[in-house]
CSV table of C-alpha atoms in Angstrom, one decimal:
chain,number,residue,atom,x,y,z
A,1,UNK,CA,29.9,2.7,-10.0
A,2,UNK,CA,28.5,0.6,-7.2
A,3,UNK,CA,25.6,-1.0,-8.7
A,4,UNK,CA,23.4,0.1,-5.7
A,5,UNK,CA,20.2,2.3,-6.0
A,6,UNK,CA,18.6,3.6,-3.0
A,7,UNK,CA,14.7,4.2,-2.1
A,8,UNK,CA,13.1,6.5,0.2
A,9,UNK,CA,9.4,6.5,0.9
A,10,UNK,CA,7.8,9.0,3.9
A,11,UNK,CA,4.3,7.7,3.5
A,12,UNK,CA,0.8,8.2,5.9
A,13,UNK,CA,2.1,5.6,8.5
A,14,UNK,CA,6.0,4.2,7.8
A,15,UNK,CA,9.5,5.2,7.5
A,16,UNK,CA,11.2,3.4,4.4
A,17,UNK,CA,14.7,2.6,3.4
A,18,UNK,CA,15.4,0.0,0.7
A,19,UNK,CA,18.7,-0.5,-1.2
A,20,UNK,CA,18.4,-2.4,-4.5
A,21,UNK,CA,20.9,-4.2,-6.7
A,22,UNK,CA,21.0,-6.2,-10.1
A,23,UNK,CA,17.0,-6.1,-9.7
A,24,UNK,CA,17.2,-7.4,-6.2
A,25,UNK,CA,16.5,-5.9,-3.0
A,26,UNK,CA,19.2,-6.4,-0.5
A,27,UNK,CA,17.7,-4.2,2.3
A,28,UNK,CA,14.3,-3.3,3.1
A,29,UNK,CA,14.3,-0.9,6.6
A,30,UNK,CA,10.8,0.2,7.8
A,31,UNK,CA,9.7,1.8,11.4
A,32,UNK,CA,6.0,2.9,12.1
A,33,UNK,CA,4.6,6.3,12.5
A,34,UNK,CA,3.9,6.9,15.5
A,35,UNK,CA,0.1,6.9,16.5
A,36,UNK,CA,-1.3,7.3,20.1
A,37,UNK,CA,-3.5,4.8,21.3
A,38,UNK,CA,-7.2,4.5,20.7
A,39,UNK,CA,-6.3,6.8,17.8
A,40,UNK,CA,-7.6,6.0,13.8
A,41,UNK,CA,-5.0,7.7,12.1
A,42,UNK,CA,-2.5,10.3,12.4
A,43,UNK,CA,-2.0,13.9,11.7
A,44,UNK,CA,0.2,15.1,8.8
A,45,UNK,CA,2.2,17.2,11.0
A,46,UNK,CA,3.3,14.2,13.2
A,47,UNK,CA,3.5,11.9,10.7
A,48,UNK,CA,6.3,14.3,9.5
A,49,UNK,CA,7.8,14.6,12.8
A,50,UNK,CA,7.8,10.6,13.0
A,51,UNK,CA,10.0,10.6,9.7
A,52,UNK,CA,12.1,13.3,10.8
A,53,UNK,CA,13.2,11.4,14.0
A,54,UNK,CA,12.9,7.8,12.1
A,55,UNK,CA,15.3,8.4,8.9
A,56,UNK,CA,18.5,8.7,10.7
A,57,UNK,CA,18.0,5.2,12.8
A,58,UNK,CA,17.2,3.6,9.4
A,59,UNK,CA,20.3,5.4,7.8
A,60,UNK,CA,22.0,4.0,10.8
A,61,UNK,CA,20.7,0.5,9.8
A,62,UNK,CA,21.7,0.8,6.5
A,63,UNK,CA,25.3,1.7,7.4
A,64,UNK,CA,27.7,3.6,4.6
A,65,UNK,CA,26.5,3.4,1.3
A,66,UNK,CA,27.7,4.7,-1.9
A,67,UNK,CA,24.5,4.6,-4.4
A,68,UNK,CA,24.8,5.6,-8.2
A,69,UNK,CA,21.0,7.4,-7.3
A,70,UNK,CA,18.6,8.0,-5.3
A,71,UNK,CA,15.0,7.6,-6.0
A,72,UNK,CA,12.2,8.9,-3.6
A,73,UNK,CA,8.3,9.2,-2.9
A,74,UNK,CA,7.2,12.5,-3.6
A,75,UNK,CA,3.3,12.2,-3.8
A,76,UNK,CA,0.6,9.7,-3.4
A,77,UNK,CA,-0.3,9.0,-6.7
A,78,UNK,CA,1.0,9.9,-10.5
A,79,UNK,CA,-1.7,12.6,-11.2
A,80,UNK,CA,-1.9,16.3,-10.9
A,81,UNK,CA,-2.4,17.6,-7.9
A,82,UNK,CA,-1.7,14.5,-6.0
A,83,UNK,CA,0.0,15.7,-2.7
A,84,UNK,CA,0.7,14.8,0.9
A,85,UNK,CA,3.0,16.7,3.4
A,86,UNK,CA,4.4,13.6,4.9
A,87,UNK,CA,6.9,13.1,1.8
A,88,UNK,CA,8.1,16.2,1.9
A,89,UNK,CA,9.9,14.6,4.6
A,90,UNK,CA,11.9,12.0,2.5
A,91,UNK,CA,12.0,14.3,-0.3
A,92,UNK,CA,14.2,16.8,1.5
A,93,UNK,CA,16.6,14.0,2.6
A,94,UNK,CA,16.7,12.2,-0.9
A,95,UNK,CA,17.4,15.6,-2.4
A,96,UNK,CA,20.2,16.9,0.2
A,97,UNK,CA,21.9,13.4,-0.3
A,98,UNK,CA,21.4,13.7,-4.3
A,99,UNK,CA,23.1,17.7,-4.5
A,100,UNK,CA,26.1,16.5,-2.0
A,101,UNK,CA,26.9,13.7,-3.9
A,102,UNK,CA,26.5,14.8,-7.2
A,103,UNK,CA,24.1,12.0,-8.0
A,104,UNK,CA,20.9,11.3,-10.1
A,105,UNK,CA,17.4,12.3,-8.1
A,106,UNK,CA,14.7,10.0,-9.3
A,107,UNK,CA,10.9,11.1,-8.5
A,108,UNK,CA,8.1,8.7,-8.2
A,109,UNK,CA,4.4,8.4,-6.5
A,110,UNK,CA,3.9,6.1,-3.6
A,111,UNK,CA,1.5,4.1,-5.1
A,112,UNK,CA,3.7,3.4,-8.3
A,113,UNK,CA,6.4,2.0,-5.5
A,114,UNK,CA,3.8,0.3,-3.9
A,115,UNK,CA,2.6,-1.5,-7.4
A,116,UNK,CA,6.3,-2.3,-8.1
A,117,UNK,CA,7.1,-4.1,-4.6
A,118,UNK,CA,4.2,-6.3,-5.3
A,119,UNK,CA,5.0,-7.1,-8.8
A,120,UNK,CA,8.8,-8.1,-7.8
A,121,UNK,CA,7.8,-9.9,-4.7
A,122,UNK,CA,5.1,-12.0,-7.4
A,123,UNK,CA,8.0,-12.5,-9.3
A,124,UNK,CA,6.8,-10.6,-11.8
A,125,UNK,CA,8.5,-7.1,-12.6
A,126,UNK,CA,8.4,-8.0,-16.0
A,127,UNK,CA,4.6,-6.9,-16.0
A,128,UNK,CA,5.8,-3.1,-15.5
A,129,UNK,CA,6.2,-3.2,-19.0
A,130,UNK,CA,2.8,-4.4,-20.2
A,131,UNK,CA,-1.1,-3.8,-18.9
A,132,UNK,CA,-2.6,-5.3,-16.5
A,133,UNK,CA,-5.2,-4.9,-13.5
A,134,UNK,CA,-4.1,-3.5,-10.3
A,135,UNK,CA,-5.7,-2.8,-6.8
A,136,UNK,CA,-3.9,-0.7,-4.0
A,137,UNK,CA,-5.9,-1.5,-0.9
A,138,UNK,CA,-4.8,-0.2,2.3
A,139,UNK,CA,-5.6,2.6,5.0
A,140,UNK,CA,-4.4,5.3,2.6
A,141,UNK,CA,-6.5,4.5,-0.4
A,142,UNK,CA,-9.1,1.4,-2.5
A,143,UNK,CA,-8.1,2.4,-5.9
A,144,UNK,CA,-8.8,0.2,-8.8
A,145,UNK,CA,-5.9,0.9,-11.3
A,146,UNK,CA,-4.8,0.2,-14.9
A,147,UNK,CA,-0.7,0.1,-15.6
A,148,UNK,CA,0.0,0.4,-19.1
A,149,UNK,CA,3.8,-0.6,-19.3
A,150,UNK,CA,4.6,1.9,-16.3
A,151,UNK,CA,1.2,4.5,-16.6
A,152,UNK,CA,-0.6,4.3,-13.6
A,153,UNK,CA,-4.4,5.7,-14.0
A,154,UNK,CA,-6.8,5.1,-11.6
A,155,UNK,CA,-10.3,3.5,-13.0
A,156,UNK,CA,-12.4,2.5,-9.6
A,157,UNK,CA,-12.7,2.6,-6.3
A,158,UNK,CA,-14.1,3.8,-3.0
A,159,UNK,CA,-16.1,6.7,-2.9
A,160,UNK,CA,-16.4,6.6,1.3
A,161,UNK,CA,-13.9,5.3,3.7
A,162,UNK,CA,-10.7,3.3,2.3
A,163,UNK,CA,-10.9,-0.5,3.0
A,164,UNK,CA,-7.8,-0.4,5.9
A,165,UNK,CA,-9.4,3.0,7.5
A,166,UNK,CA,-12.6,0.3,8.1
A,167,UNK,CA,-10.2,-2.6,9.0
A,168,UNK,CA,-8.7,-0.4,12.2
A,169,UNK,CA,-12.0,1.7,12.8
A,170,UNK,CA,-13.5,-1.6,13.3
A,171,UNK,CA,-10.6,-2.8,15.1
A,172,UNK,CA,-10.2,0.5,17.9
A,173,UNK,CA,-13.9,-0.1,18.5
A,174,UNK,CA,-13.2,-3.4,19.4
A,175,UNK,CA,-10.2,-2.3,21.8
A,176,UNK,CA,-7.4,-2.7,19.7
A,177,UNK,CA,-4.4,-1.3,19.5
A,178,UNK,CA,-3.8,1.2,15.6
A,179,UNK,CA,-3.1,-0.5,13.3
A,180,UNK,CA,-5.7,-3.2,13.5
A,181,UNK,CA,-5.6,-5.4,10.7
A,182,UNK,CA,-2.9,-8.3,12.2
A,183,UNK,CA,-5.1,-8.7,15.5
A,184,UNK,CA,-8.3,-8.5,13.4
A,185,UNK,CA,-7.4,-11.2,11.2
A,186,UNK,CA,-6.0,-13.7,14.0
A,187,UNK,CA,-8.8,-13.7,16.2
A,188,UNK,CA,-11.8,-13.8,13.6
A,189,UNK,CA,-14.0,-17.0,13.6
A,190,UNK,CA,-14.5,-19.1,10.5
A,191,UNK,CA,-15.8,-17.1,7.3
A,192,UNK,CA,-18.4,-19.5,6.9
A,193,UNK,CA,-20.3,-18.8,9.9
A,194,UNK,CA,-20.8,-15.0,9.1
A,195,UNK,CA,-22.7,-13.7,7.1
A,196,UNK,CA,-21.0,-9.7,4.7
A,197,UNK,CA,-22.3,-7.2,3.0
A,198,UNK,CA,-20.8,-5.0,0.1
A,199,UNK,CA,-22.2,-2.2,-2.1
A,200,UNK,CA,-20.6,-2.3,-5.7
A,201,UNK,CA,-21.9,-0.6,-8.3
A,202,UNK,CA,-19.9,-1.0,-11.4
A,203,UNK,CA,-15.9,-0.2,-10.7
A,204,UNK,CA,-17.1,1.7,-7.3
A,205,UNK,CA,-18.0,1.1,-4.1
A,206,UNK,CA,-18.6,2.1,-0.7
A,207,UNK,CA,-17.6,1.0,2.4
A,208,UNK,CA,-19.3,3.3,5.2
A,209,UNK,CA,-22.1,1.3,5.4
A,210,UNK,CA,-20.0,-1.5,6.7
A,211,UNK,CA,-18.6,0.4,9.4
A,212,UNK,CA,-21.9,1.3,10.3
A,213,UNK,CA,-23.2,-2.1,10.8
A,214,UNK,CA,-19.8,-3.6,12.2
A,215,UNK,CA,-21.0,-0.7,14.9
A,216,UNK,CA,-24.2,-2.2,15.3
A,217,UNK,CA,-23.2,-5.7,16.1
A,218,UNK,CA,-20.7,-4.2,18.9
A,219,UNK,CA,-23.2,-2.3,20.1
A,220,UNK,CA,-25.9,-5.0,20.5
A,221,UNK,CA,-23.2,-7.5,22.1
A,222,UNK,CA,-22.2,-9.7,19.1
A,223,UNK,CA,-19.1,-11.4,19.8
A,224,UNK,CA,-15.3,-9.8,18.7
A,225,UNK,CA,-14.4,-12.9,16.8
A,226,UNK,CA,-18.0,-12.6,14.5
A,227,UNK,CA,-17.5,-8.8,13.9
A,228,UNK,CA,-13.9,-9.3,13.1
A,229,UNK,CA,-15.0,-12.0,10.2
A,230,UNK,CA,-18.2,-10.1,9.3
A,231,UNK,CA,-15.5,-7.3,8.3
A,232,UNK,CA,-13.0,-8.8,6.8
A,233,UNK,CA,-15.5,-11.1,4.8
A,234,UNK,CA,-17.3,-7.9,3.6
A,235,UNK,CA,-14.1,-6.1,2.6
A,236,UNK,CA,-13.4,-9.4,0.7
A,237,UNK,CA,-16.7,-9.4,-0.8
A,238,UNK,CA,-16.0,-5.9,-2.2
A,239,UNK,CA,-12.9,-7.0,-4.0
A,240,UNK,CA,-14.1,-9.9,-5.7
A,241,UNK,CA,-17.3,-7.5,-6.9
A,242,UNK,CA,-14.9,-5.0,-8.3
A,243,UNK,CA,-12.4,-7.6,-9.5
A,244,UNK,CA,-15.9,-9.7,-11.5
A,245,UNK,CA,-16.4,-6.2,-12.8
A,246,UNK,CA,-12.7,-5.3,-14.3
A,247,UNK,CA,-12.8,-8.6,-15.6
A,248,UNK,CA,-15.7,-8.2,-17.1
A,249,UNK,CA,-15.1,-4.5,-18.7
A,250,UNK,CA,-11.2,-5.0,-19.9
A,251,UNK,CA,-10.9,-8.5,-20.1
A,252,UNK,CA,-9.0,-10.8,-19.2
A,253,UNK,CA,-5.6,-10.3,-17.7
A,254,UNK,CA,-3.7,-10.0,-14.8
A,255,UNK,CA,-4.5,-8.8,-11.3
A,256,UNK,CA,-2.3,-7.8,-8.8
A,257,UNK,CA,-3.4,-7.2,-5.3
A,258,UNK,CA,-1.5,-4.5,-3.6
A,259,UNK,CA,-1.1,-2.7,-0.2
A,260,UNK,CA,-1.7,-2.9,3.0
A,261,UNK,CA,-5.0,-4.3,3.7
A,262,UNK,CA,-3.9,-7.3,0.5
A,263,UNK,CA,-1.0,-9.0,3.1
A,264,UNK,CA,-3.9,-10.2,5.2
A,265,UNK,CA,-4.0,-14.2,4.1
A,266,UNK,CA,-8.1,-14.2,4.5
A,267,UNK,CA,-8.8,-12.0,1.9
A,268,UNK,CA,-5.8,-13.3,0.4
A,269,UNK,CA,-7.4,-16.9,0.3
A,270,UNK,CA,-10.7,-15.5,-0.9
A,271,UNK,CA,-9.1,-14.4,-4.5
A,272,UNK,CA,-6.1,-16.5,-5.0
A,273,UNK,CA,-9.1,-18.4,-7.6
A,274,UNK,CA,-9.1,-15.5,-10.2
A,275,UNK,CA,-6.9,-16.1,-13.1
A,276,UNK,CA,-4.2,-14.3,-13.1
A,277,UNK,CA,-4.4,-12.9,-9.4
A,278,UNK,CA,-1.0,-12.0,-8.0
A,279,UNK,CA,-0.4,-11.5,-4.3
A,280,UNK,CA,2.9,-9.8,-2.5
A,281,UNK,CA,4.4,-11.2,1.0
A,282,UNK,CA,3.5,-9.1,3.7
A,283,UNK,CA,6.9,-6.9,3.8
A,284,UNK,CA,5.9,-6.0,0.1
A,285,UNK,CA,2.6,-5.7,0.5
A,286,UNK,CA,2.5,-2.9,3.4
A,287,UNK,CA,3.8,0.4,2.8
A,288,UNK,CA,8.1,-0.1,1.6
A,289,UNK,CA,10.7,1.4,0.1
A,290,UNK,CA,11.5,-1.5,-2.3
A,291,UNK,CA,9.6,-0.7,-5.0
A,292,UNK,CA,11.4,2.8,-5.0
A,293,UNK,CA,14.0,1.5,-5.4
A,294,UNK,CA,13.6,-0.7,-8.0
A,295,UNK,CA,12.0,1.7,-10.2
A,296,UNK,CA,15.0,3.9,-9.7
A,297,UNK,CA,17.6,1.2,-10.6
A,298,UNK,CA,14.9,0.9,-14.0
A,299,UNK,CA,15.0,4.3,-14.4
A,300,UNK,CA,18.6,4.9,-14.2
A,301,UNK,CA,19.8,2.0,-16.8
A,302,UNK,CA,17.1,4.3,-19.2
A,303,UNK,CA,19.0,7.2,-19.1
C-alpha cells in the first residue's frame, strides 16, 4: 500500500491531476483548455480534444506513481441526469488505469470536488461531515447548495447567465483575453466610486441584465476601469443578496464560497464579514483535481 490516492477532473475549461496523502495534497497539476481569442467559451468537442492532448503532460509532471485508487470527475453535479462530454475524457483514463492495475475506481461530480478543495484549503474538511451553506460560483455554474455530511443538493441560483460567463463576457467586450476574471479584477477602480445593480428574488437571481448594462456603459464610452468595478461590484452584490437570504431561511451556519469566480479577492473582501464565511486560495478555488482526490482517499478508508 502506498498511501497515495489519485484525482482526475476533465472539467469545461482545465486539465486536473492531484495526488493526495494522509489528507494532504502533495500535487495539484492543472493546464487550461484551450480557447481561441475573442472567444466566451469553448465547445464540448474541443474541450475534449484539449484533455486528450493535456493528460499525458500532466501524467508526465506527476512522474511514476503507484496509487491504492483512483478517483475521477464523471459529471457536473450529483443529480440525475447531470452530464457533460468533457469528462468522459478523464473518465476513460481513470478507468483504463483502474482495470490495468487492479485498483479501486472511485466516481464523483465536479462540483462535489470543487466543494471539497475549498473546504480543505479553509482548513476545514471536517465540515464534509456536517451541514452547512455552500455557493459554487464560476463560468460553469451560480448554484446555491446545501451539504448535508457529504449530500450535495442544489437550493438557489441563477436562472440566466452564470456569474463567471458575465465576468469574461464583460471582459472580451472590453478586449480581453478568455478568461477574463484576473485582468478584470486588477485594473478595476475603487468599489466606492461605482455604483451595481443585482436582481434577487428569494434564493434566485439573474444576471443578464448586468451584462446588458455593462454593454451599455462600453457602448456610451464609460471608462474600462468603471465597467470592470460596476461588474464585479454587482456580481458581489448578488452574493451577499442570496447569502442574507440563506441566512435568513436555514439559519445560521457556515458558508463556504467556492469556484472560480470566489478566488477573486474583491468579492472576496466584500463577504469575508458574514459569520461563518469560508474562502479557498486561488489554486483551490478554480477548477482542481484536489478535491478528487481527497474525497477518494475518504472514500477508500470507508470501504
Amino acid at each position: 500500500m502506498s498511501g497515495l490516492f489519485l484525482g482526475v477532473d476533465t472539467s469545461n475549461y482545465t486539465t486536473s491531476l492531484a495526488l493526495c496523502k494522509n489528507g494532504k495534497i502533495i500535487a495539484n497539476e492543472k493546464l487550461p483548455v484551450y480557447v481561441k481569442d475573442g472567444e466566451r467559451g469553448v465547445r464540448q468537442s474541443d474541450a475534449v480534444f484539449s484533455h486528450v492532448k493535456n493528460l499525458p503532460l500532466l501524467f508526465e509532471k506527476l512522474g511514476a506513481q503507484n496509487p491504492d485508487a483512483i478517483g475521477v470527475s464523471v459529471r457536473p453535479r450529483p443529480v440525475e441526469g447531470s452530464y457533460m462530454p468533457c469528462f468522459l475524457a478523464g473518465y476513460s483514463v481513470a478507468r483504463s488505469i483502474s482495470e490495468m492495475n487492479n485498483i479501486k475506481l472511485f466516481e464523483f461530480a465536479h462540483q462535489q470536488g470543487h466543494v471539497m478543495a475549498a473546504l480543505y484549503s479553509a482548513g476545514r474538511t471536517d465540515l464534509w461531515d456536517s451541514r452547512f451553506i455552500a455557493f459554487h460560483v464560476s463560468g460553469g455554474t451560480t448554484e446555491m447548495l446545501i451539504a448535508d455530511r457529504g449530500n450535495i443538493s442544489t437550493v438557489g441560483g441563477t436562472l440566466d447567465l452564470n456569474a463567471g460567463q458575465v465576468i469574461d463576457r464583460v471582459g472580451v467586450m472590453l478586449g480581453m483575453k478568455f478568461p477574463c476574471g484576473a485582468e478584470l479584477e486588477r485594473i478595476a477602480a475603487p468599489f466606492d466610486t461605482v455604483d451595481c445593480i443585482s436582481h434577487v428574488r428569494g434564493l434566485e437571481c439573474n444576471l443578464s441584465g448586468l451584462e446588458n448594462k455593462a454593454a451599455d456603459m462600453i457602448e456610451k464610452g464609460v471608462d474600462s476601469s468603471s465597467v470592470a468595478a460596476f461588474t464585479l461590484k454587482s456580481v458581489l452584490r448578488t452574493l451577499k443578496k442570496l447569502t442574507e437570504n440563506a441566512l435568513d431561511k436555514f439559519g445560521e451556519m457556515p458558508v463556504l464560497y467556492a469556484g472560480g469566480v470566489m478566488s477573486n479577492k474583491l468579492i472576496q473582501c466584500g463577504l469575508a464579514n458574514y459569520k461563518g464565511a469560508l474562502f479557498s486560495e486561488p489554486k483551490f478555488s478554480s477548477d482542481n483535481a484536489a478535491g478528487i482526490a481527497l474525497l477518494c482517499e475518504k472514500s477508500f478508508e470507508k470501504q
